[in-house]
Short mmCIF file of C-alpha atoms in Angstrom, two decimals:
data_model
loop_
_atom_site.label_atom_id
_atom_site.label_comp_id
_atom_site.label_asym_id
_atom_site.label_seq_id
_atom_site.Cartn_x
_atom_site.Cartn_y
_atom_site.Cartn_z
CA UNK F 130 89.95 30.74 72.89
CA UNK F 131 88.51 30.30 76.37
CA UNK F 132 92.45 30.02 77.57
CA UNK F 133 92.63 33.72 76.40
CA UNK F 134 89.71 35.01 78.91
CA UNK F 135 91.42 36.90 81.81
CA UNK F 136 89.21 36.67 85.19
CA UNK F 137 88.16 39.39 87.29
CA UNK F 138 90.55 39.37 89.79
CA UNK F 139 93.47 38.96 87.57
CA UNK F 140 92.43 41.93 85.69
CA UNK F 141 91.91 43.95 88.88
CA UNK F 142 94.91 42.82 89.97
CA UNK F 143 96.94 44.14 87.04
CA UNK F 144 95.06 47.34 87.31
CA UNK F 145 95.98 48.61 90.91
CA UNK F 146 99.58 47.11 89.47
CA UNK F 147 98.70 49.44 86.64
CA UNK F 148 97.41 52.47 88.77
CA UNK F 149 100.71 51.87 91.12
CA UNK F 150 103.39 52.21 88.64
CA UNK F 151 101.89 55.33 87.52
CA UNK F 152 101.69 56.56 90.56
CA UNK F 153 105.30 56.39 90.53
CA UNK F 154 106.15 57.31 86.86
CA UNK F 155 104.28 61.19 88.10
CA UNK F 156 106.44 61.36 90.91
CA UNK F 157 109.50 60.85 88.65
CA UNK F 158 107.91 63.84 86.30
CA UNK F 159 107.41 65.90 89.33
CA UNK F 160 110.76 65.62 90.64
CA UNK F 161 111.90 66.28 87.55
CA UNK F 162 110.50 69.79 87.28
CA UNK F 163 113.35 72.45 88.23
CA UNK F 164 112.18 74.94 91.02
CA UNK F 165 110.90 78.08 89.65
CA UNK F 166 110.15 76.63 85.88
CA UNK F 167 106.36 77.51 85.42
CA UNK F 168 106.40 76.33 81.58
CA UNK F 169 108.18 73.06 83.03
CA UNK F 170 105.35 72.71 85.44
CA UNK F 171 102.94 73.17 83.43
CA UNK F 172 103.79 71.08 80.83
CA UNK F 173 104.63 68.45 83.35
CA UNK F 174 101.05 68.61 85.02
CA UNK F 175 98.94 68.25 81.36
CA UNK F 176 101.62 65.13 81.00
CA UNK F 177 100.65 63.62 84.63
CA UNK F 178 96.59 64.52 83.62
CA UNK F 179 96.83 62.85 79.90
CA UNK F 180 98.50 59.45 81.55
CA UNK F 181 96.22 59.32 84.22
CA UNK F 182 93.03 59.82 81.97
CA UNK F 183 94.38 57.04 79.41
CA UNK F 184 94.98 54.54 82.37
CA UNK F 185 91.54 55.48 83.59
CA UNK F 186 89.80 55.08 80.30
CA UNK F 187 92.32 51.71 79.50
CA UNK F 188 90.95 50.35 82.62
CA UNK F 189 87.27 51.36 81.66
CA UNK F 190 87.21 49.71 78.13
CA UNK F 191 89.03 46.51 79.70
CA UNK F 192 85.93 46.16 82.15
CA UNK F 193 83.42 46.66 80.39
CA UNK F 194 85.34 44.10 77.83
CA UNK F 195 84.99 41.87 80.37
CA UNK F 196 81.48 42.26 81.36
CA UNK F 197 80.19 41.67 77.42
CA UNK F 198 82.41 38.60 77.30
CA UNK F 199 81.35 37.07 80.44
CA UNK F 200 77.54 37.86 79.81
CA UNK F 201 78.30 36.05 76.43
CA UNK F 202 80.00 33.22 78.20
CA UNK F 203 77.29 32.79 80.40
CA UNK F 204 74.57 32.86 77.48
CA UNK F 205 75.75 29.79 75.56
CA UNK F 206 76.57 27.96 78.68
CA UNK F 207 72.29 28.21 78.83
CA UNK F 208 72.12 27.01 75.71
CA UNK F 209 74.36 23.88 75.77
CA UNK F 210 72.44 23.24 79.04
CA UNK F 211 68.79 23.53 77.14
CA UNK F 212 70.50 21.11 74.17
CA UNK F 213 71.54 18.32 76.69
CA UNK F 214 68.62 18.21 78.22
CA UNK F 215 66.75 17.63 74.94
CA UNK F 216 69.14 14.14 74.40
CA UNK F 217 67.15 11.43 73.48
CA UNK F 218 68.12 7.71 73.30
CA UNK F 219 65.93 7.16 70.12
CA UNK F 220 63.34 8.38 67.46
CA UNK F 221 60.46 8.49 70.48
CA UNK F 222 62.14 11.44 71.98
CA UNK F 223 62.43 10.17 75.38
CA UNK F 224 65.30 11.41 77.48
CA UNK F 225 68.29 9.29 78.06
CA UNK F 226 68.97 7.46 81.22
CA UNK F 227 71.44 9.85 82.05
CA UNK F 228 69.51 12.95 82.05
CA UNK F 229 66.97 10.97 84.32
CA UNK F 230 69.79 10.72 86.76
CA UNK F 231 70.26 13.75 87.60
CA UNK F 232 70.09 13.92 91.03
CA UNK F 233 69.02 16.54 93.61
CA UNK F 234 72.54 17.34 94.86
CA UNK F 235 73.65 17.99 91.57
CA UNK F 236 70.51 20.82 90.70
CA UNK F 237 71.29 22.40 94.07
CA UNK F 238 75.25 22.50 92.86
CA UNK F 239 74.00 24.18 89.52
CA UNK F 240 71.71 26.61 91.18
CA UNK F 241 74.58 27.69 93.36
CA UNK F 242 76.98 27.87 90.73
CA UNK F 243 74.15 30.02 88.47
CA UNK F 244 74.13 32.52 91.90
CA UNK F 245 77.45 32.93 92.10
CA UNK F 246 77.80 33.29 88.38
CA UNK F 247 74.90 36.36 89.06
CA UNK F 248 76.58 37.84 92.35
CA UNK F 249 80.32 37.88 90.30
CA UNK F 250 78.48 39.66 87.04
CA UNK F 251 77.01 42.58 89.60
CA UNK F 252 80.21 43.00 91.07
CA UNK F 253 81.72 43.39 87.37
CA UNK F 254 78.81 45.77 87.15
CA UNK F 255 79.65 47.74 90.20
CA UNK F 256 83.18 47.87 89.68
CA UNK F 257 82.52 49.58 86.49
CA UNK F 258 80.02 52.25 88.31
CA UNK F 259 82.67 52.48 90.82
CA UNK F 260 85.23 54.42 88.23
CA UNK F 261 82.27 57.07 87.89
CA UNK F 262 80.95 57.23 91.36
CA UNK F 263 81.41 59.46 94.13
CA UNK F 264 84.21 56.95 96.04
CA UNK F 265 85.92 56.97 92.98
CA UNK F 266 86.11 60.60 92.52
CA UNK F 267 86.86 61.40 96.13
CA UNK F 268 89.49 58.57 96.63
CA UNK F 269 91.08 60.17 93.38
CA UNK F 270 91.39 63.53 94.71
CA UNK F 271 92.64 62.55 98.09
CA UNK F 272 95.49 60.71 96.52
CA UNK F 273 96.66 63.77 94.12
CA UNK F 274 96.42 66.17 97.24
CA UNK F 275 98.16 63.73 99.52
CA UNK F 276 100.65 62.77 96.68
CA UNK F 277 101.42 66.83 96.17
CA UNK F 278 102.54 66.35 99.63
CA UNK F 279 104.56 63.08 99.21
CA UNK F 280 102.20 60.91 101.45
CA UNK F 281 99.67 58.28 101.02
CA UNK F 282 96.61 56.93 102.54
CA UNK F 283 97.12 53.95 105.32
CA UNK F 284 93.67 52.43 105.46
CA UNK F 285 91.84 52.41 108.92
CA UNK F 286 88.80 49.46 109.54
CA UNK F 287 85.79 50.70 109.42
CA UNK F 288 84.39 49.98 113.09
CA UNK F 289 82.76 53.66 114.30
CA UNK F 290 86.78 53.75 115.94
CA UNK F 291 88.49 54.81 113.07
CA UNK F 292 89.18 58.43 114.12
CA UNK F 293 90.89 57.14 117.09
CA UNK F 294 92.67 54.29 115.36
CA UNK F 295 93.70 56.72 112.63
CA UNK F 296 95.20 59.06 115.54
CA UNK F 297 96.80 56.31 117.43
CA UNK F 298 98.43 55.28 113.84
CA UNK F 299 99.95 58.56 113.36
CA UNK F 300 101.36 58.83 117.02
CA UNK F 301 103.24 55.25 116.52
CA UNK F 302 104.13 56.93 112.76
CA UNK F 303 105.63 59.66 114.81
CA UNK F 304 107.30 58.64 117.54
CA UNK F 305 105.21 60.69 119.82
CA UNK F 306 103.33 57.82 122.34
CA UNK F 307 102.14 54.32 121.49
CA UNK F 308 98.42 53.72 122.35
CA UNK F 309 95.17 52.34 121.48
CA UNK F 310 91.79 53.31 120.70
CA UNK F 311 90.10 52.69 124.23
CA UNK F 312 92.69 55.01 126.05
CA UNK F 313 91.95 57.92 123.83
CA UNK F 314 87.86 57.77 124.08
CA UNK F 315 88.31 57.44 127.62
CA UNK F 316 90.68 60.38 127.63
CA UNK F 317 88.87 62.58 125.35
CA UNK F 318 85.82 61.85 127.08
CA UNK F 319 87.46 62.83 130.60
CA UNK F 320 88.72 65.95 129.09
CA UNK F 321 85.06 67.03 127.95
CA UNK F 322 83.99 66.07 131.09
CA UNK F 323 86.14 68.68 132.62
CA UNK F 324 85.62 71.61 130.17
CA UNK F 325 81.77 71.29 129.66
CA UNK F 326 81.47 74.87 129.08
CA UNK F 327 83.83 74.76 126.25
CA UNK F 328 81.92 71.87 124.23
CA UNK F 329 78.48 72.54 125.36
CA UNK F 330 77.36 74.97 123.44
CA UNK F 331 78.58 73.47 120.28
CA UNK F 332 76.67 70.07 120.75
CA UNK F 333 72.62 69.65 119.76
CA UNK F 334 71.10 66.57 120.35
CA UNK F 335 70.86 63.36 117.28
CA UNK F 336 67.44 64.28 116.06
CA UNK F 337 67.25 68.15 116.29
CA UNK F 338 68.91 71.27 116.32
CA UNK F 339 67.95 72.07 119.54
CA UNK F 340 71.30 72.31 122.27
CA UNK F 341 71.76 69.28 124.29
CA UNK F 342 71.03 70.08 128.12
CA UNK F 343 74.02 68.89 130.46
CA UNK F 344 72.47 65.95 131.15
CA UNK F 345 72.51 64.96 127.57
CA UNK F 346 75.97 65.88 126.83
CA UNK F 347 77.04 63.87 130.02
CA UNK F 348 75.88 60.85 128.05
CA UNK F 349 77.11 61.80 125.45
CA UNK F 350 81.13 61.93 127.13
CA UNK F 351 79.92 58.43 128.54
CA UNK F 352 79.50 56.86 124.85
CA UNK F 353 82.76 58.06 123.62
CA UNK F 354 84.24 56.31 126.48
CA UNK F 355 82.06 53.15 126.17
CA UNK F 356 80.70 52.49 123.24
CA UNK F 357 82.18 52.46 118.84
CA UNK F 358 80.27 56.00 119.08
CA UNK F 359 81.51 57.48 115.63
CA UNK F 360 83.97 60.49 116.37
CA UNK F 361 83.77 64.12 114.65
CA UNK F 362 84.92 67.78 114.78
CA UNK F 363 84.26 67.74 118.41
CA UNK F 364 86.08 64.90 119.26
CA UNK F 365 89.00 66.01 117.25
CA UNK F 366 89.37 69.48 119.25
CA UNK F 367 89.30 67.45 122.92
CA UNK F 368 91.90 65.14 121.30
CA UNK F 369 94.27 68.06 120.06
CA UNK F 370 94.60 69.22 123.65
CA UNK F 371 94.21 66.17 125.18
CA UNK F 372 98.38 65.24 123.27
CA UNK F 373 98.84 68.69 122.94
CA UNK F 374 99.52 68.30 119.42
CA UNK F 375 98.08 70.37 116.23
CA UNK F 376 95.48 67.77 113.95
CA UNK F 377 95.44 68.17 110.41
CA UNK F 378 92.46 66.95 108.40
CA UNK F 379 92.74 66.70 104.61
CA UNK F 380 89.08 66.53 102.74
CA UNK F 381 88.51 66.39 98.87
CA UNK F 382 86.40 69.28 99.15
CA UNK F 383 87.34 72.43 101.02
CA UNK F 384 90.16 73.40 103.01
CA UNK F 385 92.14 71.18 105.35
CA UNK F 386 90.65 70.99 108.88
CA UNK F 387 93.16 72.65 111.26
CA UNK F 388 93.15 72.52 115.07
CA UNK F 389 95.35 72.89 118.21
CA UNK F 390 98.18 75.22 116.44
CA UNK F 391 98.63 76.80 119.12
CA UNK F 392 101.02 73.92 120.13
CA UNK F 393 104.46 73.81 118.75
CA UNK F 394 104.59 70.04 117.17
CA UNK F 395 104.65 68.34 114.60
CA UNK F 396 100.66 67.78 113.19
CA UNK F 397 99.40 64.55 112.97
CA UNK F 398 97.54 64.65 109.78
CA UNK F 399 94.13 62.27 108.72
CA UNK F 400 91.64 62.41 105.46
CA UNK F 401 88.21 62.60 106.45
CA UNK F 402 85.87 60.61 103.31
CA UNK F 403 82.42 61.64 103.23
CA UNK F 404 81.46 58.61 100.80
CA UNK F 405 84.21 55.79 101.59
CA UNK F 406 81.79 53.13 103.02
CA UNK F 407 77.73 53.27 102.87
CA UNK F 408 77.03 53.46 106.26
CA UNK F 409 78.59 56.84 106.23
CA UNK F 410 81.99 59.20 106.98
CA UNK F 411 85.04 57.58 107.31
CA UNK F 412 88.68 58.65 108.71
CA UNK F 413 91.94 57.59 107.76
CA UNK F 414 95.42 57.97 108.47
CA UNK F 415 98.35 58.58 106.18
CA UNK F 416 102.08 57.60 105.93
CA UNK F 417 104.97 58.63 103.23
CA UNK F 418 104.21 57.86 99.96
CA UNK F 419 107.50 55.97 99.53
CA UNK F 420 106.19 53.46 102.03
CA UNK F 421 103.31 52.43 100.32
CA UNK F 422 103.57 49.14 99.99
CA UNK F 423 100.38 47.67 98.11
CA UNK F 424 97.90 49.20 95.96
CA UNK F 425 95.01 50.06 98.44
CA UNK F 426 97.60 51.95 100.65
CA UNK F 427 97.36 55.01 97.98
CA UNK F 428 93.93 53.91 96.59
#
């Protein structure tokens, strides 16, 4: 029955519900584990691995599901369309008055509704390349590192300020200063400013390899401080002095991005994602994992 179909979003829905009460049902096996029981650990980990791979490949057969039964759907909706069309009044096969009536408004209505239909089955599409592609894989791994370490992601816009946004997040998190975005591009610009000779020699200009000349890298200070000028390893280093604090970046791949232990605080930590968004790199913040409060906060 039609009545039985489940829509996209409610079935997206009920997977991040899905994907959240796992989440919580491993922490429960990993607190579990007594300290010091390897066989215990062990066995707990292939448990945590076997859930999540069921989930993933639940949530797999349930989309694709509902890609076959919407393409169906969509099919013999045609085909009722081609059979009223061919109504006739009487034996001449002309069409009926109310076909004839069809007015304007009403095609441009159906050839909306027949792009939406289209833009909703790519998304179905998508969604099912998504569990396969590299955001997926990388959003996964994030989430089991920062869940190891009882936190979760707290998602940053996407605006070319995220590194700062994500910083200013963690010092509110922390207690350490409230701020905003603007105050630390114009402070870690100011502090590169002042130690050219430190930064210099690690910055080449957009299109080469070749070192940028002083000139360039004073520009270069001036669009931090004025401009949604994306922020990187660089940037990170002038900000770790500039709070005196030590920055901790967690990546899917590699080792964690230290800088500025030398000062005695606690880190404010961020995940760096090489594929979140298309445009590019992406940072984020994080928070405990107890406080995450919705689905996208821990992916």
């Amino acid at each position: 029955m039609e009545d039985d179909i489940v829509s996209e979003e409610d079935l997206l829905v009920r997977h991040r519900k899905e994907k959240k009460n796992l989440q919580a049902q491993v922490q429960k096996i990993k607190h579990s584990v007594p300290k010091g029981d390897k066989k215990r650990k062990k066995e707990a980990t292939d448990e945590i691995a076997k859930l999540e791979e069921d989930l993933k490949k639940k949530h797999e057969e349930e989309l694709a599901k509902l890609v076959a039964s919407s393409n169906e759907k969509e099919s013999v909706e045609e085909v009722g369309k081609g059979i009223s069309k061919l109504t006739t009044d009487g034996d001449d096969n002309e069409p009926t008055e109310e076909v004839r009536k069809i007015s304007k408004a009403q095609k441009r209505r159906d050839k909306k509704a027949a792009e939406e239909k289209e833009r909703e089955r790519r998304l179905k599409e998508q969604e099912l390349e998504n569990l396969h592609g590299d955001r997926h894989l990388e959003s996964e791994k994030l989430r089991q590192i920062l869940e190891d370490m009882d936190l979760c992601v707290h998602e940053i816009p996407s605006d070319g300020n995220c590194l700062y946004n994500a910083i200013c997040h963690q010092l509110a998190l922390k207690n350490i200063q409230t701020c905003n975005y603007s105050t630390l591009r114009t402070q870690t610009a100011n502090y590169m400013l002042s130690h050219e000779n430190d930064f210099l020699p690690f910055m080449t200009t957009k299109n080469s390899d070749s070192l940028c000349t002083s000139e360039e890298y004073q520009k270069i200070c001036k669009d931090i401080a004025t401009t949604p000028a994306w922020g990187g390893q660089i940037e990170i280093m002038a900000l770790s002095h500039v709070l005196q604090v030590p920055i901790n970046v967690i990546q899917a791949e590699g080792e964690p991005v230290k800088v500025g232990q030398e000062y005695d605080k606690d880190e404010i930590i961020l995940t760096y994602h090489r594929h979140a968004f298309g445009l590019g790199e992406h940072y984020n913040s994080v928070k405990p994992l107890a406080e995450a409060d919705n689905p996208s906060d821990s992916f």
